[in-house]
mmCIF file of C-alpha atoms in Angstrom:
data_model
loop_
_atom_site.group_PDB
_atom_site.id
_atom_site.type_symbol
_atom_site.label_atom_id
_atom_site.label_comp_id
_atom_site.label_asym_id
_atom_site.label_seq_id
_atom_site.Cartn_x
_atom_site.Cartn_y
_atom_site.Cartn_z
ATOM 1 C CA PRO Y 17 107.578 95.084 126.521
ATOM 2 C CA SER Y 18 104.868 92.478 126.532
ATOM 3 C CA ALA Y 19 105.496 89.779 123.945
ATOM 4 C CA ALA Y 20 102.686 88.892 121.576
ATOM 5 C CA PHE Y 21 104.583 85.749 120.630
ATOM 6 C CA LEU Y 22 108.005 84.254 121.004
ATOM 7 C CA LYS Y 23 109.523 81.976 118.414
ATOM 8 C CA GLU Y 24 112.800 80.125 118.218
ATOM 9 C CA THR Y 25 115.032 80.839 115.236
ATOM 10 C CA LYS Y 26 118.531 79.714 114.303
ATOM 11 C CA SER Y 27 119.847 83.075 115.512
ATOM 12 C CA GLY Y 28 117.944 83.057 118.827
ATOM 13 C CA ASN Y 29 114.506 83.920 120.155
ATOM 14 C CA ILE Y 30 112.409 86.494 118.326
ATOM 15 C CA VAL Y 31 109.804 88.580 120.170
ATOM 16 C CA GLU Y 32 106.901 90.472 118.617
ATOM 17 C CA PHE Y 33 105.366 93.328 120.605
ATOM 18 C CA TYR Y 34 103.636 96.669 120.132
ATOM 19 C CA LEU Y 35 105.145 100.082 120.739
ATOM 20 C CA THR Y 36 102.988 103.168 121.269
ATOM 21 C CA SER Y 37 104.048 106.561 119.961
ATOM 22 C CA ARG Y 38 102.140 109.794 120.657
ATOM 23 C CA ARG Y 39 101.594 112.319 117.871
ATOM 24 C CA THR Y 40 101.819 116.061 118.530
ATOM 25 C CA SER Y 41 98.010 116.092 118.176
ATOM 26 C CA GLY Y 42 97.774 113.726 121.147
ATOM 27 C CA ALA Y 43 96.614 110.751 119.069
ATOM 28 C CA GLU Y 44 98.528 107.531 119.664
ATOM 29 C CA ASP Y 45 99.886 105.116 117.095
ATOM 30 C CA THR Y 46 100.522 101.489 117.950
ATOM 31 C CA ILE Y 47 103.250 99.896 115.856
ATOM 32 C CA ARG Y 48 104.185 96.203 115.651
ATOM 33 C CA VAL Y 49 107.881 95.542 116.392
ATOM 34 C CA VAL Y 50 109.886 92.350 115.901
ATOM 35 C CA ALA Y 51 113.182 92.053 117.791
ATOM 36 C CA LYS Y 52 115.697 89.535 119.020
ATOM 37 C CA GLU Y 53 114.888 88.795 122.636
ATOM 38 C CA GLU Y 54 118.415 89.808 123.702
ATOM 39 C CA LEU Y 55 117.779 93.408 122.553
ATOM 40 C CA LEU Y 56 115.042 93.660 125.201
ATOM 41 C CA ALA Y 57 116.970 92.034 128.058
ATOM 42 C CA ASN Y 58 117.385 95.309 129.999
ATOM 43 C CA TYR Y 59 113.788 96.494 129.618
ATOM 44 C CA ASN Y 60 110.437 95.701 131.222
ATOM 45 C CA TYR Y 61 106.842 96.140 130.135
ATOM 46 C CA GLY Y 62 105.973 99.846 130.392
ATOM 47 C CA ASP Y 63 109.540 101.139 129.964
ATOM 48 C CA GLU Y 64 109.975 103.977 127.506
ATOM 49 C CA ILE Y 65 112.260 102.745 124.729
ATOM 50 C CA SER Y 66 113.336 103.846 121.283
ATOM 51 C CA ILE Y 67 113.716 101.516 118.343
ATOM 52 C CA ILE Y 68 116.025 101.881 115.364
ATOM 53 C CA GLY Y 69 115.321 99.458 112.548
ATOM 54 C CA SER Y 70 113.733 98.798 109.181
ATOM 55 C CA VAL Y 71 110.086 98.934 108.157
ATOM 56 C CA LYS Y 72 109.132 95.600 106.635
ATOM 57 C CA THR Y 73 106.011 93.811 105.489
ATOM 58 C CA ARG Y 74 104.845 90.229 105.265
ATOM 59 C CA ASN Y 75 101.624 88.548 104.163
ATOM 60 C CA GLU Y 76 99.772 86.613 106.819
ATOM 61 C CA ASP Y 77 96.378 85.035 106.194
ATOM 62 C CA GLY Y 78 95.810 87.298 103.198
ATOM 63 C CA HIS Y 79 96.591 90.489 105.122
ATOM 64 C CA LEU Y 80 99.617 92.733 104.744
ATOM 65 C CA LEU Y 81 101.376 93.059 108.109
ATOM 66 C CA ILE Y 82 103.608 96.075 108.558
ATOM 67 C CA TYR Y 83 106.213 96.020 111.301
ATOM 68 C CA VAL Y 84 109.534 97.441 112.386
ATOM 69 C CA SER Y 85 112.403 94.976 112.476
ATOM 70 C CA ALA Y 86 114.446 96.287 115.417
ATOM 71 C CA GLU Y 87 118.193 96.543 114.991
ATOM 72 C CA GLU Y 88 118.744 98.613 118.154
ATOM 73 C CA VAL Y 89 116.722 99.179 121.305
ATOM 74 C CA ASN Y 90 117.675 102.095 123.540
ATOM 75 C CA GLU Y 91 116.323 103.993 126.503
ATOM 76 C CA CYS Y 92 113.973 106.720 125.313
ATOM 77 C CA GLU Y 93 115.382 110.227 125.589
ATOM 78 C CA GLY Y 94 112.668 112.873 125.572
ATOM 79 C CA ASN Y 95 109.656 113.236 123.305
ATOM 80 C CA ASP Y 96 108.269 110.583 121.016
ATOM 81 C CA ILE Y 97 109.959 110.777 117.642
ATOM 82 C CA ASP Y 98 108.514 108.712 114.843
ATOM 83 C CA ILE Y 99 110.536 109.266 111.688
ATOM 84 C CA VAL Y 100 110.762 106.766 108.860
ATOM 85 C CA GLU Y 101 112.767 107.206 105.674
ATOM 86 C CA ILE Y 102 112.346 104.892 102.719
ATOM 87 C CA ASP Y 103 113.736 104.779 99.189
ATOM 88 C CA GLY Y 104 111.695 102.668 96.818
ATOM 89 C CA PHE Y 105 109.599 102.408 93.705
ATOM 90 C CA VAL Y 106 105.954 103.356 93.260
ATOM 91 C CA CYS Y 107 104.188 100.073 92.516
ATOM 92 C CA SER Y 108 100.586 101.309 92.730
ATOM 93 C CA LYS Y 109 98.684 104.497 93.399
ATOM 94 C CA LYS Y 110 95.100 105.660 93.594
ATOM 95 C CA GLU Y 111 93.412 108.821 92.386
ATOM 96 C CA LEU Y 112 93.320 111.940 94.542
ATOM 97 C CA ARG Y 113 90.446 111.949 96.999
ATOM 98 C CA LYS Y 114 89.115 113.900 99.971
ATOM 99 C CA THR Y 115 89.051 112.463 103.493
ATOM 100 C CA PRO Y 116 85.479 112.024 104.735
ATOM 101 C CA LEU Y 117 85.833 113.908 108.035
ATOM 102 C CA THR Y 118 88.277 116.744 107.379
ATOM 103 C CA GLU Y 119 87.963 117.118 103.594
ATOM 104 C CA GLN Y 120 91.760 117.066 103.183
ATOM 105 C CA THR Y 121 93.164 115.915 99.847
ATOM 106 C CA ILE Y 122 95.118 112.661 99.949
ATOM 107 C CA LEU Y 123 96.987 110.425 97.539
ATOM 108 C CA GLU Y 124 97.466 106.792 98.532
ATOM 109 C CA MET Y 125 100.280 104.750 97.018
ATOM 110 C CA VAL Y 126 102.268 101.622 97.716
ATOM 111 C CA VAL Y 127 106.053 101.853 97.553
ATOM 112 C CA ALA Y 128 108.199 98.741 97.059
ATOM 113 C CA VAL Y 129 111.396 98.872 99.112
ATOM 114 C CA ASN Y 130 113.981 96.293 98.098
ATOM 115 C CA ASN Y 131 116.214 94.585 100.647
ATOM 116 C CA LYS Y 132 118.457 91.527 100.702
ATOM 117 C CA PHE Y 133 115.484 89.268 101.531
ATOM 118 C CA GLY Y 134 113.153 90.556 98.791
ATOM 119 C CA SER Y 135 110.815 93.534 98.851
ATOM 120 C CA SER Y 136 108.545 95.158 101.387
ATOM 121 C CA TYR Y 137 105.435 96.932 100.145
ATOM 122 C CA ILE Y 138 104.772 100.025 102.240
ATOM 123 C CA PRO Y 139 101.369 101.749 102.015
ATOM 124 C CA CYS Y 140 101.952 105.514 101.969
ATOM 125 C CA ILE Y 141 99.655 108.497 102.222
ATOM 126 C CA LEU Y 142 100.516 111.954 100.883
ATOM 127 C CA TRP Y 143 98.529 114.936 102.111
ATOM 128 C CA ASN Y 144 97.295 118.123 100.432
ATOM 129 C CA GLY Y 145 100.210 119.860 98.615
ATOM 130 C CA LEU Y 146 102.300 116.681 98.393
ATOM 131 C CA ALA Y 147 99.273 114.820 97.059
ATOM 132 C CA TYR Y 148 98.825 117.376 94.261
ATOM 133 C CA THR Y 149 102.563 117.464 93.507
ATOM 134 C CA PHE Y 150 102.784 113.681 93.048
ATOM 135 C CA LYS Y 151 99.320 112.943 91.598
ATOM 136 C CA ASP Y 152 100.811 112.266 88.159
ATOM 137 C CA VAL Y 153 103.785 110.159 89.293
ATOM 138 C CA VAL Y 154 103.957 106.971 87.247
ATOM 139 C CA VAL Y 155 104.282 103.431 88.537
ATOM 140 C CA GLY Y 156 107.963 102.445 88.537
ATOM 141 C CA THR Y 157 109.232 105.886 89.564
ATOM 142 C CA GLU Y 158 111.877 105.818 92.304
ATOM 143 C CA ILE Y 159 111.049 108.119 95.207
ATOM 144 C CA LYS Y 160 112.340 108.898 98.674
ATOM 145 C CA ILE Y 161 109.774 109.449 101.401
ATOM 146 C CA LYS Y 162 110.206 110.776 104.911
ATOM 147 C CA GLY Y 163 107.253 110.464 107.242
ATOM 148 C CA ARG Y 164 105.813 108.744 110.263
ATOM 149 C CA LEU Y 165 104.464 105.241 110.616
ATOM 150 C CA GLN Y 166 100.895 105.558 111.799
ATOM 151 C CA SER Y 167 97.981 103.361 112.728
ATOM 152 C CA ARG Y 168 94.340 104.288 112.282
ATOM 153 C CA ALA Y 169 91.056 102.547 112.870
ATOM 154 C CA TYR Y 170 88.506 102.212 110.089
ATOM 155 C CA VAL Y 171 85.212 100.402 109.635
ATOM 156 C CA LYS Y 172 85.079 97.667 106.992
ATOM 157 C CA ALA Y 173 81.664 96.703 105.594
ATOM 158 C CA LEU Y 174 81.485 92.913 105.528
ATOM 159 C CA SER Y 175 77.919 92.811 104.228
ATOM 160 C CA GLU Y 176 74.904 95.109 104.088
ATOM 161 C CA THR Y 177 74.319 94.569 107.814
ATOM 162 C CA GLU Y 178 77.734 93.625 109.208
ATOM 163 C CA THR Y 179 80.771 95.817 109.798
ATOM 164 C CA GLU Y 180 84.102 95.268 111.513
ATOM 165 C CA THR Y 181 86.553 97.776 112.947
ATOM 166 C CA ARG Y 182 90.066 97.194 111.606
ATOM 167 C CA THR Y 183 93.415 98.934 111.892
ATOM 168 C CA ALA Y 184 95.342 100.272 108.907
ATOM 169 C CA TYR Y 185 99.067 100.956 109.076
ATOM 170 C CA GLU Y 186 100.676 103.393 106.666
ATOM 171 C CA LEU Y 187 103.549 105.790 106.225
ATOM 172 C CA SER Y 188 102.156 109.311 106.486
ATOM 173 C CA ALA Y 189 104.543 111.400 104.367
ATOM 174 C CA PHE Y 190 105.778 114.873 105.223
ATOM 175 C CA ASP Y 191 108.585 115.002 102.632
ATOM 176 C CA VAL Y 192 108.756 113.282 99.241
ATOM 177 C CA GLU Y 193 111.234 113.618 96.430
ATOM 178 C CA LYS Y 194 111.617 111.942 93.095
ATOM 179 C CA VAL Y 195 114.982 110.250 92.587
ATOM 180 C CA GLU Y 196 116.388 111.555 89.334
ATOM 181 C CA ASP Y 197 117.849 109.107 86.833
ATOM 182 C CA LYS Y 198 121.536 108.596 87.421
#
């Protein structure tokens, strides 16, 4: 993999790079990955690899950066598989809305996932039936989500005459369940 940056830490060198995963539709998602350099020692740019790790977020220059913190890097075996499972708490959600191009119903929410270093805030999108099922979920509810980490381009209006194309990263859910009180 091609390193976007390399930084020295107490536990060794850390590399940040991008991994591309192809959806069944043919669209490609580009996901930021952070890994210890030693995990990549046996691989070169262009090799097909699989990553096992945790989805995390950090704020950088006022923007939420979503990335996978790699715990394992392996040779890729077969088709692209992009499956993410999180267990967290709904910390914000929007109203149901229709997508502009396909008129599908979506529900956008942010889920806080706690870890030993704090919390990561994962933007999630629920589609159609899942969106209707969870439209009334209240902030603070614990949920489990299974989905895929995706990237998508969008156009941000900076002024009446200026726009900028940006990339959004989100967990596109295909299975959601409410965690019942214990």
